[in-house]
mmCIF file of C-alpha atoms and ligand atoms in Angstrom:
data_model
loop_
_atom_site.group_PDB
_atom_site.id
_atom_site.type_symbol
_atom_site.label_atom_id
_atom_site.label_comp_id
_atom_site.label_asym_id
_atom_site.label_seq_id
_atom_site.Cartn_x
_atom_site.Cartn_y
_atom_site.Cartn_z
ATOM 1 C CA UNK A 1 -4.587 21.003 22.164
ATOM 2 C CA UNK A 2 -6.474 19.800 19.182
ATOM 3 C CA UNK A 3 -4.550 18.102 16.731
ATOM 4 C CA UNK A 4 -7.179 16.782 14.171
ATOM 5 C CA UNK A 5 -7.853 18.429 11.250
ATOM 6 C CA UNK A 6 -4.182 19.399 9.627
ATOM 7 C CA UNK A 7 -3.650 20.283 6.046
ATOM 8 C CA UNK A 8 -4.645 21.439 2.901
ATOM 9 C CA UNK A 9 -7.637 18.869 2.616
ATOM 10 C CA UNK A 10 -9.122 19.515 6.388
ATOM 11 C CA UNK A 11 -8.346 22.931 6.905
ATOM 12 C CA UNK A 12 -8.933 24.350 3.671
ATOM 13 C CA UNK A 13 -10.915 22.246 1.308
ATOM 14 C CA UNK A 14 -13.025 20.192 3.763
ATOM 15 C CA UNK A 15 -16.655 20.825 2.947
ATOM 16 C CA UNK A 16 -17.995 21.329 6.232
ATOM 17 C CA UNK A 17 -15.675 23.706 7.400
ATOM 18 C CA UNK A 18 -17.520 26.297 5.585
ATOM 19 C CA UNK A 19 -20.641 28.031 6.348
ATOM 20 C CA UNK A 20 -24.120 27.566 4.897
ATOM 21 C CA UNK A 21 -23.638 30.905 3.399
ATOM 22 C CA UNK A 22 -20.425 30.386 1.843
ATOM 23 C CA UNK A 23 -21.273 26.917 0.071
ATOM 24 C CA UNK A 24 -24.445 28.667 -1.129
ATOM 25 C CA UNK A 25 -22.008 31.134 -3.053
ATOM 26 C CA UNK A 26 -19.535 28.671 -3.701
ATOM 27 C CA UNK A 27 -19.766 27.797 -8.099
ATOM 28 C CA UNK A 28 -21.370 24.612 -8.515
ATOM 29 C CA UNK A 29 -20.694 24.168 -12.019
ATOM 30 C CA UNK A 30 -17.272 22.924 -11.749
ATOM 31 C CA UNK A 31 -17.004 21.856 -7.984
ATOM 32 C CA UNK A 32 -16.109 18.058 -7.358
ATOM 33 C CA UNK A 33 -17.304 16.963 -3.823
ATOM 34 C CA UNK A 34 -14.815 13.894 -2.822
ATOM 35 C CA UNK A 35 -16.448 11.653 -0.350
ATOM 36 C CA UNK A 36 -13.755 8.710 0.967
ATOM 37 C CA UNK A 37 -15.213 5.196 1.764
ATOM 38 C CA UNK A 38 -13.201 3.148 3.693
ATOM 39 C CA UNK A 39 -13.800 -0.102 6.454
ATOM 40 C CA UNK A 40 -12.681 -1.139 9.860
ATOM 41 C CA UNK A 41 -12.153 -4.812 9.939
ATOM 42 C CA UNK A 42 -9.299 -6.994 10.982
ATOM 43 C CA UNK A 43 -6.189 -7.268 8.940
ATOM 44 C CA UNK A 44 -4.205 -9.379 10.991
ATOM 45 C CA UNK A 45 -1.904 -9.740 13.669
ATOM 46 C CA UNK A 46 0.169 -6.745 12.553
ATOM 47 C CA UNK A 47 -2.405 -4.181 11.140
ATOM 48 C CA UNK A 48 -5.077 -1.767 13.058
ATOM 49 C CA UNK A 49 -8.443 -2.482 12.095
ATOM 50 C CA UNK A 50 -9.059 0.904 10.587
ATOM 51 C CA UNK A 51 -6.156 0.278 7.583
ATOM 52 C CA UNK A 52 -8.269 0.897 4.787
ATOM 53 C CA UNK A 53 -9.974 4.328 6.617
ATOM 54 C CA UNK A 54 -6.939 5.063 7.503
ATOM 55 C CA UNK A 55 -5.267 5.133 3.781
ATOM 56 C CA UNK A 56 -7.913 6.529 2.468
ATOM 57 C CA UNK A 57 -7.657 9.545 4.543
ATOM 58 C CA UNK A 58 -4.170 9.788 4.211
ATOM 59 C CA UNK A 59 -4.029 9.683 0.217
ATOM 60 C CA UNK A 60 -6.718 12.625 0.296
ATOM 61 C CA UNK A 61 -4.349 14.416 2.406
ATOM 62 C CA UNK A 62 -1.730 13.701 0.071
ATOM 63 C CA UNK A 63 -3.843 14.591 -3.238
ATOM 64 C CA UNK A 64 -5.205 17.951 -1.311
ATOM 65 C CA UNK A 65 -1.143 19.111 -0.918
ATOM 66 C CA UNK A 66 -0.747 18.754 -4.578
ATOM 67 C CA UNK A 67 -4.166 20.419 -5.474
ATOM 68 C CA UNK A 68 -3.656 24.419 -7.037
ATOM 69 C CA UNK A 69 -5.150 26.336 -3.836
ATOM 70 C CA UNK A 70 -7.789 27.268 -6.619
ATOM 71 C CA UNK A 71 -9.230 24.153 -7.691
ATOM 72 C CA UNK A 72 -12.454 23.858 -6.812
ATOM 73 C CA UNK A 73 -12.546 20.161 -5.316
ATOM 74 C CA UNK A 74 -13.807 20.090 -1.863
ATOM 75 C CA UNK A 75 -13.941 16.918 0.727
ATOM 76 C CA UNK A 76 -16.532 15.737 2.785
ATOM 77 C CA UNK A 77 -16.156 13.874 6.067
ATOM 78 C CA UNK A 78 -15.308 10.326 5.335
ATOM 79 C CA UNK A 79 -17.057 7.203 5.930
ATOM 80 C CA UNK A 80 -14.820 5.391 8.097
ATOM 81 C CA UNK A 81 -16.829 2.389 7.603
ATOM 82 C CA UNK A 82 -17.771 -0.098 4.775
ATOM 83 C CA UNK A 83 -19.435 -3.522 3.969
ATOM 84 C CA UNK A 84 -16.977 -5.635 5.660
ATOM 85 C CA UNK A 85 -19.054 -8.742 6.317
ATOM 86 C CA UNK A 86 -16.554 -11.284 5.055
ATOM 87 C CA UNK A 87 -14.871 -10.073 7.927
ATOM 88 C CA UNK A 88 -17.680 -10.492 10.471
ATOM 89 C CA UNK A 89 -16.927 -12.701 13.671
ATOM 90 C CA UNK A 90 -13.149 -11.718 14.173
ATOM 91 C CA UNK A 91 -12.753 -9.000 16.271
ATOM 92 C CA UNK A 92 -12.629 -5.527 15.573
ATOM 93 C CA UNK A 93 -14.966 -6.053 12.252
ATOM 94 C CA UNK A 94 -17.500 -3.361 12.715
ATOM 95 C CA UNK A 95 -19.410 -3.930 9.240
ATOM 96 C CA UNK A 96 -22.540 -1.930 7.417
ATOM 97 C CA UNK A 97 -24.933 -3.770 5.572
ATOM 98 C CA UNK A 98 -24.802 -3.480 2.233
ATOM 99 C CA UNK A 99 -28.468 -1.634 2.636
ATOM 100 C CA UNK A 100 -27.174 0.495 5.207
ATOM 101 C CA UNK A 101 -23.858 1.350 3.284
ATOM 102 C CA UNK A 102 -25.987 2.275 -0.171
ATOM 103 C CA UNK A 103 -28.541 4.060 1.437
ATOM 104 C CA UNK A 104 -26.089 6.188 3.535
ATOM 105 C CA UNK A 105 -24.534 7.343 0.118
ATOM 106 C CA UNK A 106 -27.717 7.578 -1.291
ATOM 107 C CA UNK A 107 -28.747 9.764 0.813
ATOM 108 C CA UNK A 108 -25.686 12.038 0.706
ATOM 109 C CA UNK A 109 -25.628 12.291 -3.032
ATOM 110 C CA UNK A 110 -28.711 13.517 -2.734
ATOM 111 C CA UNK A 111 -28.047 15.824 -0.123
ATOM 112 C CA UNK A 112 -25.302 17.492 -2.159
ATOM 113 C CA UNK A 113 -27.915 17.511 -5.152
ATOM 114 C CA UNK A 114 -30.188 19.604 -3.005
ATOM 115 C CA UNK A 115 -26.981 22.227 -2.004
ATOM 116 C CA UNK A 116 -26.659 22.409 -5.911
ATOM 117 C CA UNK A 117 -23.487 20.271 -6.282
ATOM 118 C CA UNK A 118 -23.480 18.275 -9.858
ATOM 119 C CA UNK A 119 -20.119 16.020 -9.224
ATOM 120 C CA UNK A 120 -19.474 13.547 -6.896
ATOM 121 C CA UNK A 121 -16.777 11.485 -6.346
ATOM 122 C CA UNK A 122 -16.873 8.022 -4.161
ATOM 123 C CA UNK A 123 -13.006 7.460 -3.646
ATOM 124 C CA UNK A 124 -13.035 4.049 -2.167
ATOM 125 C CA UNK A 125 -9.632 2.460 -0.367
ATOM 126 C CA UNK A 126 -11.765 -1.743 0.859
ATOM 127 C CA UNK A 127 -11.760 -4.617 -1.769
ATOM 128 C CA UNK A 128 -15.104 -5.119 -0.099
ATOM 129 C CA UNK A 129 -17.024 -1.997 -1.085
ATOM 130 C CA UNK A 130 -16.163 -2.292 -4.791
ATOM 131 C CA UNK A 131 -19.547 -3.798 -6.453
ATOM 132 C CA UNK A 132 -21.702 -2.176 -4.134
ATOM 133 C CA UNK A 133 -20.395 1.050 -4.426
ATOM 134 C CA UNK A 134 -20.426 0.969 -8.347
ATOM 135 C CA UNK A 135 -23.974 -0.218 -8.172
ATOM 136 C CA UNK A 136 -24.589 2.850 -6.085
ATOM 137 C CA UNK A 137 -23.180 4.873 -8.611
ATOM 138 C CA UNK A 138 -25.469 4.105 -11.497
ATOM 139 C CA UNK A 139 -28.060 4.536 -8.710
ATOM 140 C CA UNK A 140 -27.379 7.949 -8.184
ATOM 141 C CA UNK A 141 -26.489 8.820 -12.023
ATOM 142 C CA UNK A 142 -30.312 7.991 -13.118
ATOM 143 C CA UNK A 143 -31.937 9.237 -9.286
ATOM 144 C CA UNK A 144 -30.137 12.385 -8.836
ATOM 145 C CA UNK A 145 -28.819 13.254 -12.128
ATOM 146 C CA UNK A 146 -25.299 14.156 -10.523
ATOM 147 C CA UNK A 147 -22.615 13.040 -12.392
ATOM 148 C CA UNK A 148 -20.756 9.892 -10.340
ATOM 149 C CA UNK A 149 -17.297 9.080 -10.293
ATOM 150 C CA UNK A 150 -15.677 6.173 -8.862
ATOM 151 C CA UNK A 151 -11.893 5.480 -7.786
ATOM 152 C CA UNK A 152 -10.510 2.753 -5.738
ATOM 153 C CA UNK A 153 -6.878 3.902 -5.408
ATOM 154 C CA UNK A 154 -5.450 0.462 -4.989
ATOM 155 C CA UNK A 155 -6.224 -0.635 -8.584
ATOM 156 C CA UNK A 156 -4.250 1.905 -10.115
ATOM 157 C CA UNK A 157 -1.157 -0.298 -10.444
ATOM 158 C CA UNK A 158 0.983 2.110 -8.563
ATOM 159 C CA UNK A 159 2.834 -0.623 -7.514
ATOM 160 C CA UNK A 160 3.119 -3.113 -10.653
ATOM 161 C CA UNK A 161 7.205 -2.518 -11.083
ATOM 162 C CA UNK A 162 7.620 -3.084 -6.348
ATOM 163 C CA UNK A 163 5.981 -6.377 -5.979
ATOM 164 C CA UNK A 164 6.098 -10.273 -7.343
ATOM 165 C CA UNK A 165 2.837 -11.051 -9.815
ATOM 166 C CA UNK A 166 1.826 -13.664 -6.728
ATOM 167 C CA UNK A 167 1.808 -10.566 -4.367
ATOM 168 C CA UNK A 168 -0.210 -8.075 -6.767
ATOM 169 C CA UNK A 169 -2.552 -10.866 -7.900
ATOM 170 C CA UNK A 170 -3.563 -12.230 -4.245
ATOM 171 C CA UNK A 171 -1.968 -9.692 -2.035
ATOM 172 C CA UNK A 172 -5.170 -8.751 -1.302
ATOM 173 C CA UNK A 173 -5.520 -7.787 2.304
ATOM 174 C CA UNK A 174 -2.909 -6.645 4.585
ATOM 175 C CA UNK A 175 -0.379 -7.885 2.434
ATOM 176 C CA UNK A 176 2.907 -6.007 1.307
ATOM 177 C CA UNK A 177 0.700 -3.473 -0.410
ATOM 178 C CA UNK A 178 -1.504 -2.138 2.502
ATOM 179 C CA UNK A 179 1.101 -3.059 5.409
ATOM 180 C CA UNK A 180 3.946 -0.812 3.244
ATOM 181 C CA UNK A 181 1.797 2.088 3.042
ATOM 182 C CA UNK A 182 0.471 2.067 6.623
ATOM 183 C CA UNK A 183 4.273 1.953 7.767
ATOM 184 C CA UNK A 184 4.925 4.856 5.791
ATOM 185 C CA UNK A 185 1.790 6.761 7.300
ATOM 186 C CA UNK A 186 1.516 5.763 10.667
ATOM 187 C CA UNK A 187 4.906 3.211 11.670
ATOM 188 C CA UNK A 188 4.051 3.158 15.163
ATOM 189 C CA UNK A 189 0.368 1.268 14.467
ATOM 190 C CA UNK A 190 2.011 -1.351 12.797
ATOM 191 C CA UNK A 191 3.417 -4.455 14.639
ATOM 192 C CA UNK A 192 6.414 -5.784 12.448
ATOM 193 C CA UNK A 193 7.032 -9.163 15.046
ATOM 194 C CA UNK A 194 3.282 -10.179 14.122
ATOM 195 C CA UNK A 195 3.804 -9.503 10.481
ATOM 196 C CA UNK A 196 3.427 -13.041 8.526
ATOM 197 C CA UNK A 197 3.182 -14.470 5.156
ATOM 198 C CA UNK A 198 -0.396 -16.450 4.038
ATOM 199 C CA UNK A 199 -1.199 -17.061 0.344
ATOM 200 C CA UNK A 200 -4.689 -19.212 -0.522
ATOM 201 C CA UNK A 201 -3.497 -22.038 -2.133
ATOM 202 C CA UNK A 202 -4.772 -22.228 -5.707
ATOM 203 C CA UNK A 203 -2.574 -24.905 -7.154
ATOM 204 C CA UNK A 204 -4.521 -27.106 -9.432
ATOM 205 C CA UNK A 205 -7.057 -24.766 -10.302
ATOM 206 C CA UNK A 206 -6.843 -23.829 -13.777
ATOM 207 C CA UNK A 207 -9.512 -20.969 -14.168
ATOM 208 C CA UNK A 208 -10.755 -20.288 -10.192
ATOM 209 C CA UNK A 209 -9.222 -17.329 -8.436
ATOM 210 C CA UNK A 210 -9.834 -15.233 -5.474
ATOM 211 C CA UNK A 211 -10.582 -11.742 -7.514
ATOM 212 C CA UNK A 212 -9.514 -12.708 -10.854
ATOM 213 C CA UNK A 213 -11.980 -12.649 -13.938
ATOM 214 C CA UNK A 214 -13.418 -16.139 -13.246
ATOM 215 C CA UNK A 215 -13.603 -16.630 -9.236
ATOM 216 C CA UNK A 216 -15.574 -17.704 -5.983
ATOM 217 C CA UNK A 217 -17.256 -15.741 -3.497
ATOM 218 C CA UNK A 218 -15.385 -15.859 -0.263
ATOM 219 C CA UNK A 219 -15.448 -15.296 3.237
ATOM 220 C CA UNK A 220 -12.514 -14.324 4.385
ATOM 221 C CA UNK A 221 -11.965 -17.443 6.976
ATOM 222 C CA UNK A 222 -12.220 -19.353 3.547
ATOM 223 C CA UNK A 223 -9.127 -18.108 2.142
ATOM 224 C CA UNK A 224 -6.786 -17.052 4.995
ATOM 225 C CA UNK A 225 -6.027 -18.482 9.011
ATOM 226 C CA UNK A 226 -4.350 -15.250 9.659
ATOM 227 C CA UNK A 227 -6.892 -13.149 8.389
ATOM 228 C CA UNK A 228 -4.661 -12.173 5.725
ATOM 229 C CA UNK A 229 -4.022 -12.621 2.432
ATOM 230 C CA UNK A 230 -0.176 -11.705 0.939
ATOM 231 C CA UNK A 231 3.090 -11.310 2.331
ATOM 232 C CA UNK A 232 3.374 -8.657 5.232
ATOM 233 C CA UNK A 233 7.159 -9.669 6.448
ATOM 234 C CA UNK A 234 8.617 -8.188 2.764
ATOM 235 C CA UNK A 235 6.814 -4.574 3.331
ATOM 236 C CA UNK A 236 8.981 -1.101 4.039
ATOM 237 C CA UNK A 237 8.152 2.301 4.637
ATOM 238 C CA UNK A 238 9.800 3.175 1.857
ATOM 239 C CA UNK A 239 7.821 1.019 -0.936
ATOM 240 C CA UNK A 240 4.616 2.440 0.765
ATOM 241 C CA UNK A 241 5.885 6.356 0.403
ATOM 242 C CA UNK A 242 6.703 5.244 -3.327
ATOM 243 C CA UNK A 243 3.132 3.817 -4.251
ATOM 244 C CA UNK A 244 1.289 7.160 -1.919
ATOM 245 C CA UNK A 245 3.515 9.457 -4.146
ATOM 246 C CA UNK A 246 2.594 7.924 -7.423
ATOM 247 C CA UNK A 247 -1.346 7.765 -6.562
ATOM 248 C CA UNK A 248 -1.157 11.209 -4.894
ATOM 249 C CA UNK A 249 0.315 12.292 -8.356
ATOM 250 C CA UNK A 250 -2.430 10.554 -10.491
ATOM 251 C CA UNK A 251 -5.163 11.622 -8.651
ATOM 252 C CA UNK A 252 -4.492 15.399 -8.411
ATOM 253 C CA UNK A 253 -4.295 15.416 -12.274
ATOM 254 C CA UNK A 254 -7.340 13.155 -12.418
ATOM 255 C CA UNK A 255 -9.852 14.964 -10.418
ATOM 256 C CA UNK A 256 -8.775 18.064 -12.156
ATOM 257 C CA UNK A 257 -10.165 16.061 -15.075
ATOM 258 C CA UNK A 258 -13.525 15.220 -13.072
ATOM 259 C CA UNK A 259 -14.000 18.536 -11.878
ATOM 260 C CA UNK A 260 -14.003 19.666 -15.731
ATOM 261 C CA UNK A 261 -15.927 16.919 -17.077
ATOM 262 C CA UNK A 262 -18.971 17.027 -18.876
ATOM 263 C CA UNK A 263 -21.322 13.466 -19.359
ATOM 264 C CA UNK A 264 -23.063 15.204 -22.476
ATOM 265 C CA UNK A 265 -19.272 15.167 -24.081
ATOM 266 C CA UNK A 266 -19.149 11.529 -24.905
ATOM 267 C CA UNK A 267 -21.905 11.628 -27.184
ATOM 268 C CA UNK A 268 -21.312 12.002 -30.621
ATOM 269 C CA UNK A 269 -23.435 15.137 -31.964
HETATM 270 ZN ZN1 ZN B 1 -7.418 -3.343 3.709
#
């Protein structure tokens, strides 16, 4: 019994499940290839160590069901790994190099390029992959002449009205945020007894914060003993099904917009 591969994203729209012949015929003008970036590195006590992966997949799968069976948006495998070297040295990290992690999408934007795709998306779920990945971007904008597009679901204040401004500001990592979702997506990986509450402390600091507009760079053993950063003990399933419905609704309308898109429409004539 084989029990991967399930829904609209992987059994329809996932890229690979076609033939050489049939992505040679499919229409490249409007076709958005959606390639998911995500990390395996500890979140905790409570949280398996492929979280971010794991939402990452899970929202696709979620965006895919809402997808008209016609839109022509297509998935490729994801990278279940990311630049998680602030994690590095407690266990279960498995980190790329920030070399390794740009050329790897380097070298699948240009892949796609050569099959005749024009649109790529990078749909990134780890805090971690952020600047690289938008650095990438430009890369392949001005190398490949695709047109780039760049999403990390968690900044889409989905969940602005569900938590405390102390929890969205430095709920970071495997917080309320991350730990609701993954109990609404897979309760049995998640380990509610372990589930704690760690904060950095910024009092005193007047400008400083962790990913704020004027900050530090951190490791995460400089901000956290637990390894995380939020309030885990205040998450539900049913918070995390809210903020997966509301992305899941945002994104199907937005890479409708992507897969329409021109880059010569911003200019003024
Ligand atoms: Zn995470």
């Amino acid at each position: 019994m084989f029990l991967r591969y399930k829904g609209k994203a992987w059994e329809e729209k996932f890229l690979p499940r076609l033939t050489s012949h049939e992505i040679r015929d499919l229409d490249k003008e409007d076709a958005l290839v959606v390639l998911s970036i995500g990390a395996v590195e500890q979140h905790g006590a409570h949280l398996p160590v492929m979280t971010d992966s794991l939402i990452g997949e899970s929202t696709l799968t979620d965006v895919f069901e809402k997808l008209d069976a016609s839109a022509n948006i297509w998935m490729l495998p994801p990278i279940s790994y990311g630049k998680s070297n602030e994690h590095l040295g407690l266990p279960g990290t498995i980190s790329l190099s920030a070399e390794t992690l740009s050329g790897l999408v380097m070298d699948i934007a240009k892949s796609l390029k050569e099959s005749g795709f024009r649109r790529l998306l990078l749909f990134n779920t780890h805090g971690g992959n952020t600047d690289l990945l938008l650095v990438v971007a430009r890369e392949i904008r001005i190398v490949t002449d695709l047109m780039v597009f760049f999403i990390s679901p968690g900044s889409l204040n989905a969940a602005s009205d569900l938590l405390s401004e102390k929890e969205l500001e430095d709920g970071i990592h495997g917080g309320a945020y991350e730990t609701s979702i993954v109990k609404s997506i897979k309760p049995c990986w998640v380990h509610d007894d372990l589930a704690t509450s760690e904060f950095p402390d910024l009092t005193g600091l007047q400008y400083l914060t962790v990913e704020g507009k004027i900050r530090f760079a951190w490791k995460m053993t400089d901000i956290s003993r637990s390894g995380i950063a939020g309030d885990a003990t205040i998450a539900t399933a049913q918070m995390g099904a809210t903020i997966q419905e509301r992305i899941s609704d945002m994104l199907a309308d937005a890479f409708v917009e992507m897969a329409s898109f021109e880059i010569t429409q911003i200019v003024n004539p």
